[in-house]
């Protein structure tokens, strides 16, 4: 068994920036054929150029992944271009305003749940028929420390990432007999372009700052997160299913 992914077809969402970009580049270096999916069309094209320039294979699809039509375009393009869809990385995500539940308005809740939880649901449902037909597949999600604990972000983001953990476990159990694995990474703080959305709520941020405090480790790199995603997607993790792997310098161990 090896982490050799040569020839595999991989969709990475949120791949124009941060953890997704590093993941797309890492898969391409391992010989996989990559579909770069992101809202940011220029950023997605730049990642495709970078992969092409290094001798790899990639195409981009731009659009909002919480739109079912964009989801269908992503899956259709991957299958049409590469003939299969072996790996899905549900990575795209946004932060909330760090609001406590009482400060969370409907718009914040709906935006965060739609992008962080509903979009991965839609995309995974759309790739399943292709993986089931092939009798194999691997889905990796980018959850968060906020999918493991209550004091790492606001109510909407925390609920969305706990929801992602639920999707991982349900998929892992429901599809293991069909050769499909589902796992997640739970990144600790990582240097990317992600930002707390708009004006933060009054109560949440101060409390979260106090709770996180010295427990948090060093700032990680996108490449360190990508390496864990590639491992979980690969045959080296053939017996790893339903796991949420903290990649966090020990934060979750405190
Ligand atoms: P990032 O902002 O650098 O990258 C996120 C990418 O997702 C961007 O390119 C953005 O355009 C894209 N995106 C956002 N909404 C989208 C949508 N609706 N449709 C398509 N693309 C969309 O941030 P990142 O830190 O690399 O985030 C990647 C994942 O990592 C997210 O799920 C985030 O919640 C998770 N995460 C990040 C950290 C951290 O500290 N950076 C910690 C824990 C979890």
mmCIF file of C-alpha atoms and ligand atoms in Angstrom:
data_model
loop_
_atom_site.group_PDB
_atom_site.id
_atom_site.type_symbol
_atom_site.label_atom_id
_atom_site.label_comp_id
_atom_site.label_asym_id
_atom_site.label_seq_id
_atom_site.Cartn_x
_atom_site.Cartn_y
_atom_site.Cartn_z
ATOM 1 C CA UNK A 1 0.000 0.000 0.000
ATOM 2 C CA UNK A 2 1.224 3.484 -0.741
ATOM 3 C CA UNK A 3 0.152 7.089 -0.905
ATOM 4 C CA UNK A 4 0.700 6.933 -4.670
ATOM 5 C CA UNK A 5 -2.315 8.597 -6.232
ATOM 6 C CA UNK A 6 -1.163 8.508 -9.857
ATOM 7 C CA UNK A 7 -4.070 8.653 -12.259
ATOM 8 C CA UNK A 8 -6.745 9.174 -9.616
ATOM 9 C CA UNK A 9 -9.334 11.866 -10.260
ATOM 10 C CA UNK A 10 -9.710 14.294 -7.355
ATOM 11 C CA UNK A 11 -12.118 17.186 -6.747
ATOM 12 C CA UNK A 12 -10.890 19.748 -4.198
ATOM 13 C CA UNK A 13 -13.288 22.508 -3.112
ATOM 14 C CA UNK A 14 -12.089 25.871 -1.882
ATOM 15 C CA UNK A 15 -8.928 25.117 -3.844
ATOM 16 C CA UNK A 16 -8.120 28.703 -4.866
ATOM 17 C CA UNK A 17 -6.681 29.529 -1.445
ATOM 18 C CA UNK A 18 -5.266 28.241 1.809
ATOM 19 C CA UNK A 19 -5.697 24.576 2.748
ATOM 20 C CA UNK A 20 -7.580 23.735 -0.471
ATOM 21 C CA UNK A 21 -4.877 25.248 -2.689
ATOM 22 C CA UNK A 22 -2.130 23.383 -0.837
ATOM 23 C CA UNK A 23 -4.196 20.192 -1.123
ATOM 24 C CA UNK A 24 -4.719 20.575 -4.882
ATOM 25 C CA UNK A 25 -0.976 21.117 -5.357
ATOM 26 C CA UNK A 26 -0.109 18.126 -3.160
ATOM 27 C CA UNK A 27 -2.472 15.795 -5.051
ATOM 28 C CA UNK A 28 -1.060 16.993 -8.377
ATOM 29 C CA UNK A 29 2.507 16.314 -7.144
ATOM 30 C CA UNK A 30 1.360 12.788 -6.224
ATOM 31 C CA UNK A 31 0.233 12.277 -9.832
ATOM 32 C CA UNK A 32 -3.508 12.798 -9.388
ATOM 33 C CA UNK A 33 -5.702 14.637 -11.912
ATOM 34 C CA UNK A 34 -7.260 17.546 -10.059
ATOM 35 C CA UNK A 35 -10.442 19.580 -10.415
ATOM 36 C CA UNK A 36 -10.027 22.926 -8.649
ATOM 37 C CA UNK A 37 -13.464 24.168 -7.500
ATOM 38 C CA UNK A 38 -13.884 27.621 -5.968
ATOM 39 C CA UNK A 39 -16.013 30.741 -5.878
ATOM 40 C CA UNK A 40 -12.912 32.724 -6.815
ATOM 41 C CA UNK A 41 -12.493 32.154 -10.576
ATOM 42 C CA UNK A 42 -9.185 34.025 -10.939
ATOM 43 C CA UNK A 43 -7.690 32.231 -7.931
ATOM 44 C CA UNK A 44 -8.826 28.837 -9.248
ATOM 45 C CA UNK A 45 -7.307 29.555 -12.679
ATOM 46 C CA UNK A 46 -4.029 30.585 -11.019
ATOM 47 C CA UNK A 47 -3.840 27.249 -9.170
ATOM 48 C CA UNK A 48 -4.524 25.346 -12.414
ATOM 49 C CA UNK A 49 -1.697 27.313 -14.095
ATOM 50 C CA UNK A 50 0.626 26.485 -11.207
ATOM 51 C CA UNK A 51 -0.176 22.769 -11.519
ATOM 52 C CA UNK A 52 0.166 22.835 -15.327
ATOM 53 C CA UNK A 53 3.487 24.645 -15.002
ATOM 54 C CA UNK A 54 4.801 21.892 -12.742
ATOM 55 C CA UNK A 55 3.779 19.208 -15.263
ATOM 56 C CA UNK A 56 0.576 18.156 -13.508
ATOM 57 C CA UNK A 57 -3.034 17.903 -14.679
ATOM 58 C CA UNK A 58 -5.812 20.222 -13.490
ATOM 59 C CA UNK A 59 -8.963 22.022 -14.585
ATOM 60 C CA UNK A 60 -10.992 24.687 -12.787
ATOM 61 C CA UNK A 61 -14.715 25.127 -12.207
ATOM 62 C CA UNK A 62 -15.757 28.439 -10.665
ATOM 63 C CA UNK A 63 -18.963 29.006 -8.736
ATOM 64 C CA UNK A 64 -20.745 28.987 -5.407
ATOM 65 C CA UNK A 65 -20.804 25.381 -4.206
ATOM 66 C CA UNK A 66 -23.950 25.939 -2.193
ATOM 67 C CA UNK A 67 -25.747 26.232 -5.573
ATOM 68 C CA UNK A 68 -26.889 22.759 -6.747
ATOM 69 C CA UNK A 69 -26.300 23.742 -10.389
ATOM 70 C CA UNK A 70 -22.664 24.518 -9.633
ATOM 71 C CA UNK A 71 -22.371 21.185 -7.817
ATOM 72 C CA UNK A 72 -23.680 19.376 -10.910
ATOM 73 C CA UNK A 73 -21.220 21.293 -13.092
ATOM 74 C CA UNK A 74 -18.287 20.311 -10.865
ATOM 75 C CA UNK A 75 -19.156 16.620 -10.839
ATOM 76 C CA UNK A 76 -20.058 16.549 -14.547
ATOM 77 C CA UNK A 77 -16.804 18.250 -15.534
ATOM 78 C CA UNK A 78 -14.660 15.896 -13.422
ATOM 79 C CA UNK A 79 -16.277 12.771 -14.853
ATOM 80 C CA UNK A 80 -16.305 14.109 -18.410
ATOM 81 C CA UNK A 81 -12.664 15.256 -18.280
ATOM 82 C CA UNK A 82 -11.082 12.431 -16.281
ATOM 83 C CA UNK A 83 -13.512 9.537 -16.825
ATOM 84 C CA UNK A 84 -13.957 8.858 -13.091
ATOM 85 C CA UNK A 85 -14.164 10.534 -9.716
ATOM 86 C CA UNK A 86 -12.060 8.759 -7.105
ATOM 87 C CA UNK A 87 -11.601 11.354 -4.358
ATOM 88 C CA UNK A 88 -13.718 14.269 -3.145
ATOM 89 C CA UNK A 89 -12.232 16.810 -0.726
ATOM 90 C CA UNK A 90 -14.994 18.928 0.825
ATOM 91 C CA UNK A 91 -12.806 21.756 2.051
ATOM 92 C CA UNK A 92 -14.438 25.098 1.112
ATOM 93 C CA UNK A 93 -15.710 26.956 4.139
ATOM 94 C CA UNK A 94 -16.240 30.335 5.757
ATOM 95 C CA UNK A 95 -16.021 31.624 9.322
ATOM 96 C CA UNK A 96 -18.944 33.072 11.224
ATOM 97 C CA UNK A 97 -18.853 36.324 13.253
ATOM 98 C CA UNK A 98 -17.782 34.408 16.364
ATOM 99 C CA UNK A 99 -21.278 35.222 17.647
ATOM 100 C CA UNK A 100 -22.752 33.426 20.615
ATOM 101 C CA UNK A 101 -26.098 31.806 19.795
ATOM 102 C CA UNK A 102 -28.173 34.729 21.099
ATOM 103 C CA UNK A 103 -26.263 37.164 18.875
ATOM 104 C CA UNK A 104 -26.560 35.042 15.729
ATOM 105 C CA UNK A 105 -29.019 36.483 13.218
ATOM 106 C CA UNK A 106 -30.783 34.389 10.577
ATOM 107 C CA UNK A 107 -28.517 35.606 7.780
ATOM 108 C CA UNK A 108 -25.306 34.579 9.585
ATOM 109 C CA UNK A 109 -26.759 31.187 10.512
ATOM 110 C CA UNK A 110 -28.067 30.436 7.035
ATOM 111 C CA UNK A 111 -24.923 31.572 5.189
ATOM 112 C CA UNK A 112 -22.565 29.544 7.363
ATOM 113 C CA UNK A 113 -24.701 26.384 7.454
ATOM 114 C CA UNK A 114 -25.346 26.585 3.696
ATOM 115 C CA UNK A 115 -21.671 26.861 2.726
ATOM 116 C CA UNK A 116 -20.040 24.763 5.461
ATOM 117 C CA UNK A 117 -22.602 21.957 5.784
ATOM 118 C CA UNK A 118 -25.180 21.943 2.975
ATOM 119 C CA UNK A 119 -22.614 22.373 0.169
ATOM 120 C CA UNK A 120 -20.569 19.314 1.281
ATOM 121 C CA UNK A 121 -23.824 17.352 1.593
ATOM 122 C CA UNK A 122 -24.890 18.302 -1.960
ATOM 123 C CA UNK A 123 -21.487 17.562 -3.433
ATOM 124 C CA UNK A 124 -21.085 14.225 -1.681
ATOM 125 C CA UNK A 125 -24.560 13.134 -2.738
ATOM 126 C CA UNK A 126 -23.700 14.030 -6.326
ATOM 127 C CA UNK A 127 -20.404 12.066 -6.379
ATOM 128 C CA UNK A 128 -21.773 8.945 -4.658
ATOM 129 C CA UNK A 129 -23.320 7.358 -7.794
ATOM 130 C CA UNK A 130 -19.917 7.539 -9.531
ATOM 131 C CA UNK A 131 -18.057 6.059 -6.561
ATOM 132 C CA UNK A 132 -20.698 3.360 -6.097
ATOM 133 C CA UNK A 133 -20.464 2.399 -9.779
ATOM 134 C CA UNK A 134 -16.674 2.145 -9.432
ATOM 135 C CA UNK A 135 -16.915 0.214 -6.159
ATOM 136 C CA UNK A 136 -14.462 2.562 -4.482
ATOM 137 C CA UNK A 137 -14.048 6.136 -3.358
ATOM 138 C CA UNK A 138 -12.694 8.351 -0.633
ATOM 139 C CA UNK A 139 -14.274 11.512 0.729
ATOM 140 C CA UNK A 140 -12.274 13.793 3.000
ATOM 141 C CA UNK A 141 -13.810 16.768 4.786
ATOM 142 C CA UNK A 142 -12.125 19.766 6.346
ATOM 143 C CA UNK A 143 -13.889 19.990 9.696
ATOM 144 C CA UNK A 144 -12.297 22.093 12.435
ATOM 145 C CA UNK A 145 -11.335 22.182 16.068
ATOM 146 C CA UNK A 146 -14.815 23.754 16.280
ATOM 147 C CA UNK A 147 -16.203 20.360 15.199
ATOM 148 C CA UNK A 148 -14.747 18.871 18.394
ATOM 149 C CA UNK A 149 -15.422 21.508 21.049
ATOM 150 C CA UNK A 150 -17.729 24.437 21.847
ATOM 151 C CA UNK A 151 -15.235 27.209 22.511
ATOM 152 C CA UNK A 152 -13.347 27.573 19.231
ATOM 153 C CA UNK A 153 -15.773 29.721 17.154
ATOM 154 C CA UNK A 154 -19.297 31.110 17.142
ATOM 155 C CA UNK A 155 -22.546 29.113 17.298
ATOM 156 C CA UNK A 156 -23.109 28.862 13.527
ATOM 157 C CA UNK A 157 -19.582 27.748 12.640
ATOM 158 C CA UNK A 158 -19.450 25.331 15.586
ATOM 159 C CA UNK A 159 -22.792 23.777 14.620
ATOM 160 C CA UNK A 160 -21.754 23.556 10.959
ATOM 161 C CA UNK A 161 -18.498 21.749 11.758
ATOM 162 C CA UNK A 162 -20.171 19.380 14.243
ATOM 163 C CA UNK A 163 -22.600 18.700 11.386
ATOM 164 C CA UNK A 164 -19.666 17.891 9.108
ATOM 165 C CA UNK A 165 -18.425 15.376 11.686
ATOM 166 C CA UNK A 166 -21.894 13.794 11.636
ATOM 167 C CA UNK A 167 -21.809 13.512 7.858
ATOM 168 C CA UNK A 168 -18.401 11.820 8.025
ATOM 169 C CA UNK A 169 -19.560 9.217 10.539
ATOM 170 C CA UNK A 170 -22.842 8.504 8.762
ATOM 171 C CA UNK A 171 -21.119 8.105 5.394
ATOM 172 C CA UNK A 172 -18.406 5.899 6.844
ATOM 173 C CA UNK A 173 -20.922 3.490 8.324
ATOM 174 C CA UNK A 174 -23.515 3.533 5.552
ATOM 175 C CA UNK A 175 -21.107 2.999 2.641
ATOM 176 C CA UNK A 176 -18.203 0.946 3.980
ATOM 177 C CA UNK A 177 -19.611 -2.244 2.427
ATOM 178 C CA UNK A 178 -19.526 -0.485 -0.958
ATOM 179 C CA UNK A 179 -15.841 0.429 -0.719
ATOM 180 C CA UNK A 180 -16.296 4.103 0.106
ATOM 181 C CA UNK A 181 -14.417 5.716 2.994
ATOM 182 C CA UNK A 182 -15.125 9.071 4.666
ATOM 183 C CA UNK A 183 -12.792 10.908 7.035
ATOM 184 C CA UNK A 184 -12.048 14.449 8.153
ATOM 185 C CA UNK A 185 -9.222 16.579 9.394
ATOM 186 C CA UNK A 186 -9.849 18.981 12.257
ATOM 187 C CA UNK A 187 -7.338 21.777 11.699
ATOM 188 C CA UNK A 188 -6.095 23.924 14.515
ATOM 189 C CA UNK A 189 -5.261 27.551 13.675
ATOM 190 C CA UNK A 190 -3.641 27.610 10.255
ATOM 191 C CA UNK A 191 -2.168 30.455 8.211
ATOM 192 C CA UNK A 192 -4.625 30.963 5.313
ATOM 193 C CA UNK A 193 -6.850 33.780 4.032
ATOM 194 C CA UNK A 194 -9.852 32.855 6.188
ATOM 195 C CA UNK A 195 -11.293 35.734 8.220
ATOM 196 C CA UNK A 196 -13.914 36.254 10.881
ATOM 197 C CA UNK A 197 -16.986 37.352 8.938
ATOM 198 C CA UNK A 198 -18.044 41.031 9.269
ATOM 199 C CA UNK A 199 -18.389 42.738 12.646
ATOM 200 C CA UNK A 200 -17.967 40.181 15.401
ATOM 201 C CA UNK A 201 -20.696 39.684 17.992
ATOM 202 C CA UNK A 202 -20.263 41.310 21.409
ATOM 203 C CA UNK A 203 -20.227 38.274 23.663
ATOM 204 C CA UNK A 204 -18.583 35.477 21.671
ATOM 205 C CA UNK A 205 -15.133 36.748 20.644
ATOM 206 C CA UNK A 206 -13.970 37.852 24.098
ATOM 207 C CA UNK A 207 -15.084 34.583 25.650
ATOM 208 C CA UNK A 208 -13.504 32.478 22.904
ATOM 209 C CA UNK A 209 -10.239 34.423 23.288
ATOM 210 C CA UNK A 210 -10.214 33.638 27.014
ATOM 211 C CA UNK A 211 -11.024 29.934 26.468
ATOM 212 C CA UNK A 212 -8.517 29.369 23.701
ATOM 213 C CA UNK A 213 -5.714 31.314 25.383
ATOM 214 C CA UNK A 214 -2.552 29.342 25.993
ATOM 215 C CA UNK A 215 -4.145 26.019 24.999
ATOM 216 C CA UNK A 216 -3.680 26.747 21.349
ATOM 217 C CA UNK A 217 -0.411 25.540 19.811
ATOM 218 C CA UNK A 218 1.654 27.200 17.124
ATOM 219 C CA UNK A 219 0.117 28.414 13.869
ATOM 220 C CA UNK A 220 0.090 25.587 11.317
ATOM 221 C CA UNK A 221 0.703 25.796 7.583
ATOM 222 C CA UNK A 222 -1.731 24.923 4.816
ATOM 223 C CA UNK A 223 0.785 22.328 3.604
ATOM 224 C CA UNK A 224 0.661 20.536 6.979
ATOM 225 C CA UNK A 225 -3.129 20.260 6.666
ATOM 226 C CA UNK A 226 -2.874 19.161 3.027
ATOM 227 C CA UNK A 227 -0.484 16.324 3.897
ATOM 228 C CA UNK A 228 -3.059 14.874 6.310
ATOM 229 C CA UNK A 229 -5.842 15.181 3.709
ATOM 230 C CA UNK A 230 -3.751 13.386 1.070
ATOM 231 C CA UNK A 231 -2.953 10.601 3.540
ATOM 232 C CA UNK A 232 -6.635 10.094 4.444
ATOM 233 C CA UNK A 233 -7.602 10.038 0.754
ATOM 234 C CA UNK A 234 -4.929 7.535 -0.210
ATOM 235 C CA UNK A 235 -4.686 3.754 -0.101
ATOM 236 C CA UNK A 236 -2.224 4.111 2.793
ATOM 237 C CA UNK A 237 -5.348 4.864 4.856
ATOM 238 C CA UNK A 238 -7.348 1.947 3.393
ATOM 239 C CA UNK A 239 -8.457 0.787 6.885
ATOM 240 C CA UNK A 240 -9.124 4.302 8.209
ATOM 241 C CA UNK A 241 -12.820 5.148 8.009
ATOM 242 C CA UNK A 242 -15.016 7.551 9.990
ATOM 243 C CA UNK A 243 -12.103 9.287 11.662
ATOM 244 C CA UNK A 244 -11.784 12.969 12.546
ATOM 245 C CA UNK A 245 -8.055 13.602 12.689
ATOM 246 C CA UNK A 246 -6.953 16.669 14.666
ATOM 247 C CA UNK A 247 -4.077 18.431 12.913
ATOM 248 C CA UNK A 248 -3.519 21.002 15.608
ATOM 249 C CA UNK A 249 -0.175 20.780 17.421
ATOM 250 C CA UNK A 250 -1.935 19.041 20.306
ATOM 251 C CA UNK A 251 -4.640 21.643 20.996
ATOM 252 C CA UNK A 252 -7.354 18.986 21.200
ATOM 253 C CA UNK A 253 -5.189 16.968 23.598
ATOM 254 C CA UNK A 254 -5.087 19.752 26.210
HETATM 255 P P1 LIG B 1 -9.326 30.324 2.821
HETATM 256 O O1 LIG B 1 -10.260 31.466 2.979
HETATM 257 O O2 LIG B 1 -7.884 30.607 2.582
HETATM 258 O O3 LIG B 1 -9.858 29.347 1.667
HETATM 259 C C1 LIG B 1 -11.219 29.016 1.553
HETATM 260 C C2 LIG B 1 -11.596 28.936 0.086
HETATM 261 O O4 LIG B 1 -12.957 28.522 0.001
HETATM 262 C C3 LIG B 1 -11.495 30.290 -0.632
HETATM 263 O O5 LIG B 1 -10.735 30.156 -1.825
HETATM 264 C C4 LIG B 1 -12.945 30.651 -0.921
HETATM 265 O O6 LIG B 1 -13.103 31.383 -2.135
HETATM 266 C C5 LIG B 1 -13.583 29.275 -1.014
HETATM 267 N N1 LIG B 1 -15.032 29.349 -0.791
HETATM 268 C C6 LIG B 1 -15.667 29.937 0.246
HETATM 269 N N2 LIG B 1 -16.976 29.830 0.079
HETATM 270 C C7 LIG B 1 -17.197 29.160 -1.075
HETATM 271 C C8 LIG B 1 -18.343 28.748 -1.786
HETATM 272 N N3 LIG B 1 -19.582 29.037 -1.354
HETATM 273 N N4 LIG B 1 -18.182 28.067 -2.940
HETATM 274 C C9 LIG B 1 -16.946 27.809 -3.413
HETATM 275 N N5 LIG B 1 -15.814 28.170 -2.778
HETATM 276 C C10 LIG B 1 -15.944 28.839 -1.628
HETATM 277 O O7 LIG B 1 -9.528 29.480 4.151
HETATM 278 P P2 LIG B 1 -8.932 28.076 4.686
HETATM 279 O O8 LIG B 1 -8.501 28.342 6.072
HETATM 280 O O9 LIG B 1 -8.002 27.453 3.734
HETATM 281 O O10 LIG B 1 -10.297 27.252 4.771
HETATM 282 C C11 LIG B 1 -10.439 25.926 4.276
HETATM 283 C C12 LIG B 1 -11.246 25.120 5.272
HETATM 284 O O11 LIG B 1 -10.486 24.979 6.468
HETATM 285 C C13 LIG B 1 -12.592 25.734 5.688
HETATM 286 O O12 LIG B 1 -13.592 24.720 5.682
HETATM 287 C C14 LIG B 1 -12.333 26.195 7.112
HETATM 288 O O13 LIG B 1 -13.511 26.211 7.890
HETATM 289 C C15 LIG B 1 -11.345 25.144 7.585
HETATM 290 N N6 LIG B 1 -10.537 25.500 8.763
HETATM 291 C C16 LIG B 1 -9.605 26.490 8.706
HETATM 292 C C17 LIG B 1 -8.844 26.785 9.826
HETATM 293 C C18 LIG B 1 -7.786 27.859 9.807
HETATM 294 O O14 LIG B 1 -7.279 28.220 10.871
HETATM 295 N N7 LIG B 1 -7.398 28.378 8.652
HETATM 296 C C19 LIG B 1 -9.053 26.079 11.018
HETATM 297 C C20 LIG B 1 -10.026 25.088 11.047
HETATM 298 C C21 LIG B 1 -10.752 24.795 9.908
#
